[in-house]
PDB file of C-alpha atoms in Angstrom:
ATOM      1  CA  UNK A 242      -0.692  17.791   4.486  1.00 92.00           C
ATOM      2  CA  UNK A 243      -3.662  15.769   3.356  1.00 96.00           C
ATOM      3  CA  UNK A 244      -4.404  13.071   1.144  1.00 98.00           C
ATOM      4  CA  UNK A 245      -7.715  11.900  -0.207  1.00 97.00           C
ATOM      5  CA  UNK A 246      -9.442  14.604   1.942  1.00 96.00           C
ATOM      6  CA  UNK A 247      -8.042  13.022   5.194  1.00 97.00           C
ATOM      7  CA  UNK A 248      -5.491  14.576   7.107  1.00 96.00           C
ATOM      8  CA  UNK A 249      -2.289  13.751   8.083  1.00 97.00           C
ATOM      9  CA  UNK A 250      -0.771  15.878  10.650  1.00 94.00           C
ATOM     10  CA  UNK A 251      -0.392  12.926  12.684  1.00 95.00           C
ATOM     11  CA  UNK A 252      -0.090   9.255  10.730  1.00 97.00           C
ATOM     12  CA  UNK A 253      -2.921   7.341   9.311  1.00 98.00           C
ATOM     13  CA  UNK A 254      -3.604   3.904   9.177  1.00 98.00           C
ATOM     14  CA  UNK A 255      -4.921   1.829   5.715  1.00 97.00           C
ATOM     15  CA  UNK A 256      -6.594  -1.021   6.676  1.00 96.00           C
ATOM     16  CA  UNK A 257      -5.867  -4.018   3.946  1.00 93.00           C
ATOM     17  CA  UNK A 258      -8.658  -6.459   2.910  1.00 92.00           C
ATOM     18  CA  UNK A 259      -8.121  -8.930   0.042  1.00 88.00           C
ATOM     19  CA  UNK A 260     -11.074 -10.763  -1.479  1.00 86.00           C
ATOM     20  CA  UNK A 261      -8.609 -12.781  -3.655  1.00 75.00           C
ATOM     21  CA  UNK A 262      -8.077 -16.397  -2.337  1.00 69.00           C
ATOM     22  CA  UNK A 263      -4.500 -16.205  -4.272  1.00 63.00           C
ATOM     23  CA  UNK A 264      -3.237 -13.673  -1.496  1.00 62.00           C
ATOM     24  CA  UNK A 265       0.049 -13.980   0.161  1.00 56.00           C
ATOM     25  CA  UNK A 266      -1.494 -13.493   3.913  1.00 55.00           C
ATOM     26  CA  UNK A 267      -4.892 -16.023   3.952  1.00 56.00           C
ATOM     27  CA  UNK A 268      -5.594 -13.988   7.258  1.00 59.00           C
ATOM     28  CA  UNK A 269      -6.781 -10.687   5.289  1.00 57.00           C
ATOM     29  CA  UNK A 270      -8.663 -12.666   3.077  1.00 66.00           C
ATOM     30  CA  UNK A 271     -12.656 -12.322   2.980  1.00 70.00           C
ATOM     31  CA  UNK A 272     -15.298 -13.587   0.575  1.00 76.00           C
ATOM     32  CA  UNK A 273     -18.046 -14.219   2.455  1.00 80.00           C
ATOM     33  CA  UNK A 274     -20.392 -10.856   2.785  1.00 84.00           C
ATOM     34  CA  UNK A 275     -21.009 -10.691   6.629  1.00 91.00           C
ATOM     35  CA  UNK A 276     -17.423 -11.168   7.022  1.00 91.00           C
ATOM     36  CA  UNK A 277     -15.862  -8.593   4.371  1.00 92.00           C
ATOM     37  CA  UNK A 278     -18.665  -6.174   6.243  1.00 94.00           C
ATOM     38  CA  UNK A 279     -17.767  -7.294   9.990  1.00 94.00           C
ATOM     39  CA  UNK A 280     -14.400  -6.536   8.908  1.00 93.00           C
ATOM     40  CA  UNK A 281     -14.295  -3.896   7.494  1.00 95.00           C
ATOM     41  CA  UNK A 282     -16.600  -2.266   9.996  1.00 97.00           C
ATOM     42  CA  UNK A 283     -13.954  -2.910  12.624  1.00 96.00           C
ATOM     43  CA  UNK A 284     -11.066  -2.069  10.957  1.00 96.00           C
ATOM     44  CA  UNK A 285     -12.675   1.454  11.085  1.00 97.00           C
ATOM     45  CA  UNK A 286     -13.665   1.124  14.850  1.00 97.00           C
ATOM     46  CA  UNK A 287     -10.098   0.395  15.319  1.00 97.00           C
ATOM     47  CA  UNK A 288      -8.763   3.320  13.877  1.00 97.00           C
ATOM     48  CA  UNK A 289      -8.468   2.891  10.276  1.00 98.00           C
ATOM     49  CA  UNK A 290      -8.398   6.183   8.348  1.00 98.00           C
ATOM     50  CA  UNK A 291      -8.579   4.143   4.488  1.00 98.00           C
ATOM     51  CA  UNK A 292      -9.656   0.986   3.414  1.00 97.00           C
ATOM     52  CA  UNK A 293      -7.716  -0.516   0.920  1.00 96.00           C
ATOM     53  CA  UNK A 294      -9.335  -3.394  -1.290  1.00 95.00           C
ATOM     54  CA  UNK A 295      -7.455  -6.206  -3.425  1.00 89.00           C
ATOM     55  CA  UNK A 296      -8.835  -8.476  -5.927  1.00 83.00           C
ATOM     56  CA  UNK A 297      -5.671  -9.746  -7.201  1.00 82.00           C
ATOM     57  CA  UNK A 298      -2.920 -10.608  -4.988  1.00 69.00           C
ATOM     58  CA  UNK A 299       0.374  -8.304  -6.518  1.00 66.00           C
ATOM     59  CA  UNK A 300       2.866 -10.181  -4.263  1.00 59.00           C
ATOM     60  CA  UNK A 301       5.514 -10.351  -6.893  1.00 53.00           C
ATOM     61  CA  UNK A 302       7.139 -13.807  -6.108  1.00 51.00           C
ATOM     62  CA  UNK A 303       3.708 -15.507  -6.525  1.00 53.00           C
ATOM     63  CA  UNK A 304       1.956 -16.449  -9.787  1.00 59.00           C
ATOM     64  CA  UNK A 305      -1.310 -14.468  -9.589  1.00 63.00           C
ATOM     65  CA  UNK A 306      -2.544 -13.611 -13.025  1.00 72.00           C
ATOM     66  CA  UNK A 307      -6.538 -14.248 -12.755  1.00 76.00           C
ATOM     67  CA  UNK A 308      -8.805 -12.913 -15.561  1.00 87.00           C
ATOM     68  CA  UNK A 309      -9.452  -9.490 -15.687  1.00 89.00           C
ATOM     69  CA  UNK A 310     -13.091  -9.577 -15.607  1.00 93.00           C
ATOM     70  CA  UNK A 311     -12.655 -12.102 -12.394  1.00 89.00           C
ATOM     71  CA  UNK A 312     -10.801  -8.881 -10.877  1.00 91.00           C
ATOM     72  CA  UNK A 313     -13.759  -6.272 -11.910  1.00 94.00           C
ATOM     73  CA  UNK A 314     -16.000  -8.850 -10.432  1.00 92.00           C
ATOM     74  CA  UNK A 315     -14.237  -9.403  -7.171  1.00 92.00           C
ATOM     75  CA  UNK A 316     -13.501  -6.012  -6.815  1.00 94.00           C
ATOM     76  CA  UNK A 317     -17.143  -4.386  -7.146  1.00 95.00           C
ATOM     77  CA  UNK A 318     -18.643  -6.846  -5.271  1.00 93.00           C
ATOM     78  CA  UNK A 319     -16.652  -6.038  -2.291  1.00 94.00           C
ATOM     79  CA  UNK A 320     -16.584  -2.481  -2.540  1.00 96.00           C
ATOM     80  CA  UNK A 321     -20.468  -2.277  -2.827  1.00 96.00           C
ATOM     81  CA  UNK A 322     -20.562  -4.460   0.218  1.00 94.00           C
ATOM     82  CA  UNK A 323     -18.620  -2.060   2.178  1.00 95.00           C
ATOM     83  CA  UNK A 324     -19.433   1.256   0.606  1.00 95.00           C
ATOM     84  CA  UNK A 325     -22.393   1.859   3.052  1.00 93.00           C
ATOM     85  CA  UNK A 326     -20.748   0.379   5.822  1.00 96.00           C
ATOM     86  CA  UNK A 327     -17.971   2.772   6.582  1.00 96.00           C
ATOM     87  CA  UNK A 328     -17.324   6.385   6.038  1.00 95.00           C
ATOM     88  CA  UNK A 329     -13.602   6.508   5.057  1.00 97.00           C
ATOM     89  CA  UNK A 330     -11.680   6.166   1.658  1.00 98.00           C
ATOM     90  CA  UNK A 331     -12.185   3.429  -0.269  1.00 98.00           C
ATOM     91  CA  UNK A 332      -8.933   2.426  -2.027  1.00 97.00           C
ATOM     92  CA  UNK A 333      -8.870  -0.110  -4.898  1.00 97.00           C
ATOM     93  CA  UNK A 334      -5.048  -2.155  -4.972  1.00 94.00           C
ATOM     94  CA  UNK A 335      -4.855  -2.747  -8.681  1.00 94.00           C
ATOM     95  CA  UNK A 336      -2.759  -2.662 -11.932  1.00 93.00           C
ATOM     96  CA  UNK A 337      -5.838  -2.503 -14.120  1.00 95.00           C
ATOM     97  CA  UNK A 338      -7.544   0.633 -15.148  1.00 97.00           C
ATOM     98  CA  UNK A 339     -10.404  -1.177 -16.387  1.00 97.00           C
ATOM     99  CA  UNK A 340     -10.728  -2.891 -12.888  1.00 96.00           C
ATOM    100  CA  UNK A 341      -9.894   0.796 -11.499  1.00 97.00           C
ATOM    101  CA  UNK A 342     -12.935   2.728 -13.425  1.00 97.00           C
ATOM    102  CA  UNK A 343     -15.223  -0.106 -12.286  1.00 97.00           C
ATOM    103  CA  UNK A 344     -14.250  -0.036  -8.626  1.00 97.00           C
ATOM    104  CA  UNK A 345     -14.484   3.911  -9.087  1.00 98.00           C
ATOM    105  CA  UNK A 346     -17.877   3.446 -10.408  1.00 97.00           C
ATOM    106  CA  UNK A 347     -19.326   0.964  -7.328  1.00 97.00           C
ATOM    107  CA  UNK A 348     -17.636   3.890  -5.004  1.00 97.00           C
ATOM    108  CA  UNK A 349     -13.847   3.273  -4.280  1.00 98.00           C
ATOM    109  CA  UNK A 350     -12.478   6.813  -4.162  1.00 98.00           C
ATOM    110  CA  UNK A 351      -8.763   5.722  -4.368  1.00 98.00           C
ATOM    111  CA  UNK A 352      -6.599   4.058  -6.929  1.00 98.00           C
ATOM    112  CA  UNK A 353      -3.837   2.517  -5.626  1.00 97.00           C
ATOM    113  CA  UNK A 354      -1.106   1.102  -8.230  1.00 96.00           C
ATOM    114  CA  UNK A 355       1.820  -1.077  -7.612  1.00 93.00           C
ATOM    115  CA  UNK A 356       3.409  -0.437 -11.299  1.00 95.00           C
ATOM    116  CA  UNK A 357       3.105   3.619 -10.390  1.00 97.00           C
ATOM    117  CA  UNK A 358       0.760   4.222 -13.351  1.00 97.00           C
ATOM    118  CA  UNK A 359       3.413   3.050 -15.637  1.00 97.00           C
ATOM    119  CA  UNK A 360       1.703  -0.783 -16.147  1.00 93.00           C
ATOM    120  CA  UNK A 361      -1.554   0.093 -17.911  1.00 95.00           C
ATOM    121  CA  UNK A 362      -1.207   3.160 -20.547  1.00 95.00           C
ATOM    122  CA  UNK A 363      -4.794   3.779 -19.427  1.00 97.00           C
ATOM    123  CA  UNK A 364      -4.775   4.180 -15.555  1.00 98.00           C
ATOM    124  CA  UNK A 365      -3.538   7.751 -15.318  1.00 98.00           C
ATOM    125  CA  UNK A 366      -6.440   8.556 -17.467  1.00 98.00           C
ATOM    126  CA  UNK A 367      -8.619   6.675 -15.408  1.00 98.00           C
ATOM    127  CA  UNK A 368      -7.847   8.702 -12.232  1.00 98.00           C
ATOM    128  CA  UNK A 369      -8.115  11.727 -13.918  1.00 98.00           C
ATOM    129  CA  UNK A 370     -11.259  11.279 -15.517  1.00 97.00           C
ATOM    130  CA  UNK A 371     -13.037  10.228 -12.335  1.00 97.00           C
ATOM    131  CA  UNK A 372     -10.653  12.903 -10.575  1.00 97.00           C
ATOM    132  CA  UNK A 373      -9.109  10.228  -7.971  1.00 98.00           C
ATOM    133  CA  UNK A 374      -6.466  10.850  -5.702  1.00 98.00           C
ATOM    134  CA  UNK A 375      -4.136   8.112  -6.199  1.00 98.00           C
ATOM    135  CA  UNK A 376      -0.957   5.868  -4.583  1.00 98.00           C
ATOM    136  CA  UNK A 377       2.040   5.480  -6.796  1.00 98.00           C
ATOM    137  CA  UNK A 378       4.945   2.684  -6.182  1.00 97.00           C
ATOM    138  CA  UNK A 379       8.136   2.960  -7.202  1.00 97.00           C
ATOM    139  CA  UNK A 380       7.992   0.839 -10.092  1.00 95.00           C
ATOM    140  CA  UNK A 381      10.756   0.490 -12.916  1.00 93.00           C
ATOM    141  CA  UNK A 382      13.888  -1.417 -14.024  1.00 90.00           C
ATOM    142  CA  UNK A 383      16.666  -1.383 -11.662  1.00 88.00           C
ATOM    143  CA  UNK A 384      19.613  -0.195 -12.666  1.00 85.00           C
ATOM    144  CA  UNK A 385      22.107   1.021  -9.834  1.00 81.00           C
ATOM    145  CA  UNK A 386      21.721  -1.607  -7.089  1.00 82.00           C
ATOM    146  CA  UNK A 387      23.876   0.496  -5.076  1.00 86.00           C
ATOM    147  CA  UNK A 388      21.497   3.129  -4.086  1.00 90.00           C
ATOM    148  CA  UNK A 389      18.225   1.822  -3.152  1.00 93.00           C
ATOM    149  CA  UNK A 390      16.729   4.981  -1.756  1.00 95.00           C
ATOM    150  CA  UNK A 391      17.906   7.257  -4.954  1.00 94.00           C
ATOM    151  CA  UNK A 392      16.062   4.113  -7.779  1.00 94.00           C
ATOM    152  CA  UNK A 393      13.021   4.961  -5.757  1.00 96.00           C
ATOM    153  CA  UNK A 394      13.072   8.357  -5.834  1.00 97.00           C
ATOM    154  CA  UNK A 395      13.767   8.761  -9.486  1.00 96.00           C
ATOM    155  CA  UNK A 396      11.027   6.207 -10.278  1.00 97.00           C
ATOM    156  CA  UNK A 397       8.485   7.980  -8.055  1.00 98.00           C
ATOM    157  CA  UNK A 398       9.316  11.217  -9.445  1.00 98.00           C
ATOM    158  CA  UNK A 399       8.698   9.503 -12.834  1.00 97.00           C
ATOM    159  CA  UNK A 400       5.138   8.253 -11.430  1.00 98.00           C
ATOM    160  CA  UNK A 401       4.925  12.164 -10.649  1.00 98.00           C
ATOM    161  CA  UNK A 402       5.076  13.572 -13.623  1.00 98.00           C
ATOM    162  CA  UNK A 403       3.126  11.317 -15.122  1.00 97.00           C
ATOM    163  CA  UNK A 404       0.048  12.021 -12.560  1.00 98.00           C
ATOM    164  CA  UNK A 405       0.632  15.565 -13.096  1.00 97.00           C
ATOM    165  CA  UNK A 406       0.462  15.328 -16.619  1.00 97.00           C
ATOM    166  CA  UNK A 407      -3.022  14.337 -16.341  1.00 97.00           C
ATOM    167  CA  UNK A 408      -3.814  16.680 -13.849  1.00 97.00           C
ATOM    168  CA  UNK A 409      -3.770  14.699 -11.093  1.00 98.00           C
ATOM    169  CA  UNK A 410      -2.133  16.385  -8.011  1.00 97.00           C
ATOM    170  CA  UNK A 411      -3.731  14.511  -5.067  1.00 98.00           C
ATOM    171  CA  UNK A 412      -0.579  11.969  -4.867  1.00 98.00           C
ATOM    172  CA  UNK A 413       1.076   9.552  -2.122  1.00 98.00           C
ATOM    173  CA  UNK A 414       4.367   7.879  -2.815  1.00 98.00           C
ATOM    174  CA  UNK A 415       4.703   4.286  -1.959  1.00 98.00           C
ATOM    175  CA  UNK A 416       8.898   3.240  -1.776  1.00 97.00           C
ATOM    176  CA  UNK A 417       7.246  -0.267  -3.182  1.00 93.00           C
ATOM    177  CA  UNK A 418       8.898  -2.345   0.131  1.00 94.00           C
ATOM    178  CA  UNK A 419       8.691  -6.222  -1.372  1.00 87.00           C
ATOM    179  CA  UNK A 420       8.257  -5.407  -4.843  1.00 86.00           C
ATOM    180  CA  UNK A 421      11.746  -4.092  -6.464  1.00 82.00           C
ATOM    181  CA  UNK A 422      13.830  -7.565  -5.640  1.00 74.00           C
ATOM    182  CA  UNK A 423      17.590  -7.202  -6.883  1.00 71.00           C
ATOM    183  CA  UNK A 424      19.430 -10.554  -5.811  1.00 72.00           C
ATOM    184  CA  UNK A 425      22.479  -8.249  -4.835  1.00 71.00           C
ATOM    185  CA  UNK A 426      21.602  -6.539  -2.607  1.00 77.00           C
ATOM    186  CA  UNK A 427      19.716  -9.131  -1.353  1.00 86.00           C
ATOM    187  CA  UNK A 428      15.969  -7.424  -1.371  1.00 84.00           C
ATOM    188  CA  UNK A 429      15.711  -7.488   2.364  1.00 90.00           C
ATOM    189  CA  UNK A 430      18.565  -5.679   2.969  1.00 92.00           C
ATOM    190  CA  UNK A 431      17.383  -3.515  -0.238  1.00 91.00           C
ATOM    191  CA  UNK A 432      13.795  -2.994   1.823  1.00 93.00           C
ATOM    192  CA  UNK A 433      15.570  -2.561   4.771  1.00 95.00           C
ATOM    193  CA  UNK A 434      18.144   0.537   3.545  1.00 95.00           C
ATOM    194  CA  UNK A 435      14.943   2.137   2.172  1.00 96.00           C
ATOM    195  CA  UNK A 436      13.352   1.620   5.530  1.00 97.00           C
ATOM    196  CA  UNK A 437      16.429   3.057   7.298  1.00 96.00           C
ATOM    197  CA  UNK A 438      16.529   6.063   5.460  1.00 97.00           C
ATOM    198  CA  UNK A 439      12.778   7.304   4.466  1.00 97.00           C
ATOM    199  CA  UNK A 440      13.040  10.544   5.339  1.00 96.00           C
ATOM    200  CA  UNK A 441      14.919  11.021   1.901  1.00 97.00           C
ATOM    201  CA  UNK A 442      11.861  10.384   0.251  1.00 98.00           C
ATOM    202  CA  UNK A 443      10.391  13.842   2.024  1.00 97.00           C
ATOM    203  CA  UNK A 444      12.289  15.602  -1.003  1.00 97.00           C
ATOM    204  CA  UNK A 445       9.096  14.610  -3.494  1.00 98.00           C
ATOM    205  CA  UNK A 446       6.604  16.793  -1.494  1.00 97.00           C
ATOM    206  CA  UNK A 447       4.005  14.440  -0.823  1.00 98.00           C
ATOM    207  CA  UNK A 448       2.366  11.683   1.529  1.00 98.00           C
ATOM    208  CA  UNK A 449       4.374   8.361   2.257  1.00 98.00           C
ATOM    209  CA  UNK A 450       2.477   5.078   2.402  1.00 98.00           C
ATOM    210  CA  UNK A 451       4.179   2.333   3.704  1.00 97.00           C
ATOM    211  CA  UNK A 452       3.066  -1.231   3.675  1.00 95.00           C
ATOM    212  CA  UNK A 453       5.688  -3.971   5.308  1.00 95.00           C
ATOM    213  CA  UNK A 454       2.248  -5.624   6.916  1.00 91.00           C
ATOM    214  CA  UNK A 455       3.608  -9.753   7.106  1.00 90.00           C
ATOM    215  CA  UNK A 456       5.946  -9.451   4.128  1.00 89.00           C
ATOM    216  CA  UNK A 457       8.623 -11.331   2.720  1.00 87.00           C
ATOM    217  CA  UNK A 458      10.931  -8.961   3.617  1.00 91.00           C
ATOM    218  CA  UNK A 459      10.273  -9.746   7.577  1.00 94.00           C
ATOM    219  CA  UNK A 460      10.219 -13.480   7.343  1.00 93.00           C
ATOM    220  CA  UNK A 461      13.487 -13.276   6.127  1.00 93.00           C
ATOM    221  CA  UNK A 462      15.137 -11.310   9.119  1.00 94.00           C
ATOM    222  CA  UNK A 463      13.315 -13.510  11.663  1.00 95.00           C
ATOM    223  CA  UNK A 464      13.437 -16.654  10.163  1.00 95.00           C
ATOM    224  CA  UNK A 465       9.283 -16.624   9.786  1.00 95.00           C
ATOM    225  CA  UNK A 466       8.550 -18.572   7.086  1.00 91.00           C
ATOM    226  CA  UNK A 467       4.504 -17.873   7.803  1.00 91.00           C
ATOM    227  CA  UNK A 468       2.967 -14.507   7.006  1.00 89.00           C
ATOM    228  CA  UNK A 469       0.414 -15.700  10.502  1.00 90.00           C
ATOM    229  CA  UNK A 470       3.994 -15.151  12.825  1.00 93.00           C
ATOM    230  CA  UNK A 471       5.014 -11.878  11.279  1.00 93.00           C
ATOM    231  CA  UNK A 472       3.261  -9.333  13.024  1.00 95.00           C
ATOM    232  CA  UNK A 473       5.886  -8.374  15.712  1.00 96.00           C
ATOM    233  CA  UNK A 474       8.460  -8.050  12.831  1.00 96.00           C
ATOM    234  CA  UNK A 475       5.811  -6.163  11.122  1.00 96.00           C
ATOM    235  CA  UNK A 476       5.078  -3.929  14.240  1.00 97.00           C
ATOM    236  CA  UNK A 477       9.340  -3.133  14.316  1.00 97.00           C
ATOM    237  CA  UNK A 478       9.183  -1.835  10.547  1.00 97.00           C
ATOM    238  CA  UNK A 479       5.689   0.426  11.115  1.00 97.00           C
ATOM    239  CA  UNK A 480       7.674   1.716  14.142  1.00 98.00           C
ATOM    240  CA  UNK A 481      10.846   2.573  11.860  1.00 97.00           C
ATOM    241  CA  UNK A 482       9.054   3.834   9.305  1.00 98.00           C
ATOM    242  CA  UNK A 483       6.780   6.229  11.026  1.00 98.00           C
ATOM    243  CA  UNK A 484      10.056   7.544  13.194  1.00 97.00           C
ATOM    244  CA  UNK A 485      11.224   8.223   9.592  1.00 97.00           C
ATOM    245  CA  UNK A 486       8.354  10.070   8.113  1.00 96.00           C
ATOM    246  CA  UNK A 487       5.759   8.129   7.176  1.00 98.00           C
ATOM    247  CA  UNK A 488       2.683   9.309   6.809  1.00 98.00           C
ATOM    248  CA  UNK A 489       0.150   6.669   6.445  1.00 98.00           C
ATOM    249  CA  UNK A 490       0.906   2.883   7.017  1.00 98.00           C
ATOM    250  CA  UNK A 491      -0.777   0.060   5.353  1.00 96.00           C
ATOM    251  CA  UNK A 492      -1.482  -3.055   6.989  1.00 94.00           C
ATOM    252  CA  UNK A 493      -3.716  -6.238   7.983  1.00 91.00           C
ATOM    253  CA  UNK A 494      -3.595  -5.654  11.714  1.00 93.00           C
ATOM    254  CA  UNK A 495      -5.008  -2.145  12.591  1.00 96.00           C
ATOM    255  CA  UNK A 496      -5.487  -2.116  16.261  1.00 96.00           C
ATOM    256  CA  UNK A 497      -1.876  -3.636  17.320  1.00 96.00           C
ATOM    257  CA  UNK A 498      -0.671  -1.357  14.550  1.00 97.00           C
ATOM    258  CA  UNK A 499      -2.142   1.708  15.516  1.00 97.00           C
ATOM    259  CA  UNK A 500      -0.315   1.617  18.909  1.00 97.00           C
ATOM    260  CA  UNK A 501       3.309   1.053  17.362  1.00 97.00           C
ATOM    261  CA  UNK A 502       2.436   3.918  15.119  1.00 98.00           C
ATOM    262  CA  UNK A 503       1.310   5.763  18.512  1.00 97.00           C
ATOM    263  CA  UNK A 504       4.385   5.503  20.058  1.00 98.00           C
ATOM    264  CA  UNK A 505       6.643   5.804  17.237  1.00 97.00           C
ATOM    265  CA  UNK A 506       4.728   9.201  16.610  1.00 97.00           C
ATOM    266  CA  UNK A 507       5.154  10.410  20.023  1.00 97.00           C
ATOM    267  CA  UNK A 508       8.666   9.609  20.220  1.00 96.00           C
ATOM    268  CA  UNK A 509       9.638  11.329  16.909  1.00 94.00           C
ATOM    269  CA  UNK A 510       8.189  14.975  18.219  1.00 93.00           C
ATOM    270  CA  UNK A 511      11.720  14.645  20.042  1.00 94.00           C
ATOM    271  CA  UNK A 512      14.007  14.255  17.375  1.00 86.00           C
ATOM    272  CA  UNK A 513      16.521  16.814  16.859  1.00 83.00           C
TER     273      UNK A 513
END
C-alpha cells in the first residue's frame, strides 16, 4: 500500500507544523523563516515521511476563523520556505480550496481536509485538477451516537465517493479523533471507542492517518489541561492506534513518536 508515492508497508510518520499563532499546541507553531526551515529540516532527519502544514488552526472548540487571503498568505509563505528544504510530501491542513490550489501552486503535493471534501463545493475539484492525493476526515452530522466506529465509516465512505467521482483515487482516511464531539458519549470516550477498534476502518481499502498528537481528547483522560504535558498520553494513543492498523500517524513530536510507533509495529507482527 502506498500513499502520495510513499510507502507504507511499515507506518509513516507526518510531521505537523502550524504557522498560525491561533493554534491549539503554541509548541508546533513557527513564523519566523530560520525556524519553520530548522524545523522542518529536522522533523525529516528524525524520521518524518510527510510534512503537514497549517495556516488556520481547525481545532473545533476554538474560534479560529481568520481571512481567507491571511490563510493563502500564511500558507505559501511557509511552504515555499520549506519546499527546497526537504524531499518528502508536502501536505497543506485546510478547508479552503482556494487556500488548497495556492499551496498546490508554491509546491504542497497533499491536500489534507478536515470537512472530508464535503466543506468547500470546490476542493474535490481542486485535487483533481492539480491531480493531488488527498486526506479525508470523517466529517458529517451525527446521528447514531451509539456506534462511533460505524458514523465514521459511513462518512468516510461518503468522502470516497466523492474523491472518486472526480477521479481522485490516491486517498487516506482520517477517523477525525477531536473533531466529531457528541456530549453523550462524552467525545473522549467517543475518540477513545474509535481508537479501540480501528482495525474496522480496514474495510474502506485505504491508508489510515491518525492524529491524537496533544489533543483534547488526552487531557481529558489524564487530567492535562496543557497541550505542553500531553505527549506521554499522546505516545499511549500512537501506540494503540498503530497496534490497530494505522498506517501513518500525525503528530508534533516525531522522534519520541517514531519509537512508540517502532515498538507498537514490532509487537503487532505477533498478533494472531
Amino acid at each position: 500500500m502506498k500513499f502520495a508515492g510513499v510507502d507504507l508497508n511499515e507506518p509513516r510518520i507526518m510531521g505537523v507544523i502550524n504557522v498560525s499563532p491561533e493554534s491549539f499546541y503554541k509548541g508546533s507553531v513557527r513564523n519566523d523563516e530560520k525556524k519553520l526551515v530548522e524545523t522542518a529540516v529536522k522533523m525529516v532527519e528524525e524520521g518524518a515521511s510527510f510534512i503537514d502544514i497549517g495556516a488556520k488552526s481547525t481545532a473545533p472548540y476554538l474560534e479560529t476563523q481568520i481571512p481567507v487571503e491571511e490563510e493563502v498568505r500564511r500558507a505559501v509563505w511557509a511552504i515555499k520556505t520549506i519546499r527546497d528544504a526537504v524531499e518528502v510530501p508536502i501536505s497543506i491542513d485546510t478547508t479552503s480550496a482556494k487556500v488548497a490550489e495556492e499551496a498546490l501552486k508554491a509546491g504542497a503535493d497533499i491536500i489534507n481536509d478536515v470537512t472530508g471534501l464535503k466543506g468547500d463545493p470546490e476542493m474535490a475539484k481542486v485535487a483533481s485538477d492539480h491531480g493531488a492525493p488527498v486526506v479525508v476526515c470523517a466529517h458529517g452530522e451525527v446521528r447514531d451516537f451509539s456506534d462511533p466506529v460505524h458514523t465514521v465509516i459511513d462518512f468516510l465512505e461518503e468522502s470516497i465517493v466523492m474523491a472518486r467521482e472526480h477521479g481522485i483515487e490516491d486517498i487516506a482516511v482520517d477517523p477525525a479523533i477531536g473533531f466529531l464531539r457528541p456530549e453523550v458519549p462524552k467525545w473522549y470516550e467517543w475518540d477513545s471507542k474509535i481508537l479501540a477498534n480501528l482495525n474496522a476502518l480496514k474495510i474502506l481499502g485505504r491508508p489510515i492517518l491518525i492524529g491524537v498528537s496533544r489533543k483534547s481528547f488526552i487531557g481529558a483522560i489524564t487530567g492535562r489541561k496543557d497541550p505542553a504535558e500531553r505527549l506521554p498520553g499522546s505516545l499511549s494513543a500512537t501506540a494503540i492506534a498503530v497496534f490497530n492498523g494505522a498506517h501513518i500517524i500525525r503528530t508534533h513530536d516525531v522522534k519520541e513518536t517514531l519509537d512508540a510507533v517502532k515498538v507498537a509495529a514490532f509487537m503487532r507482527r505477533f498478533r494472531p
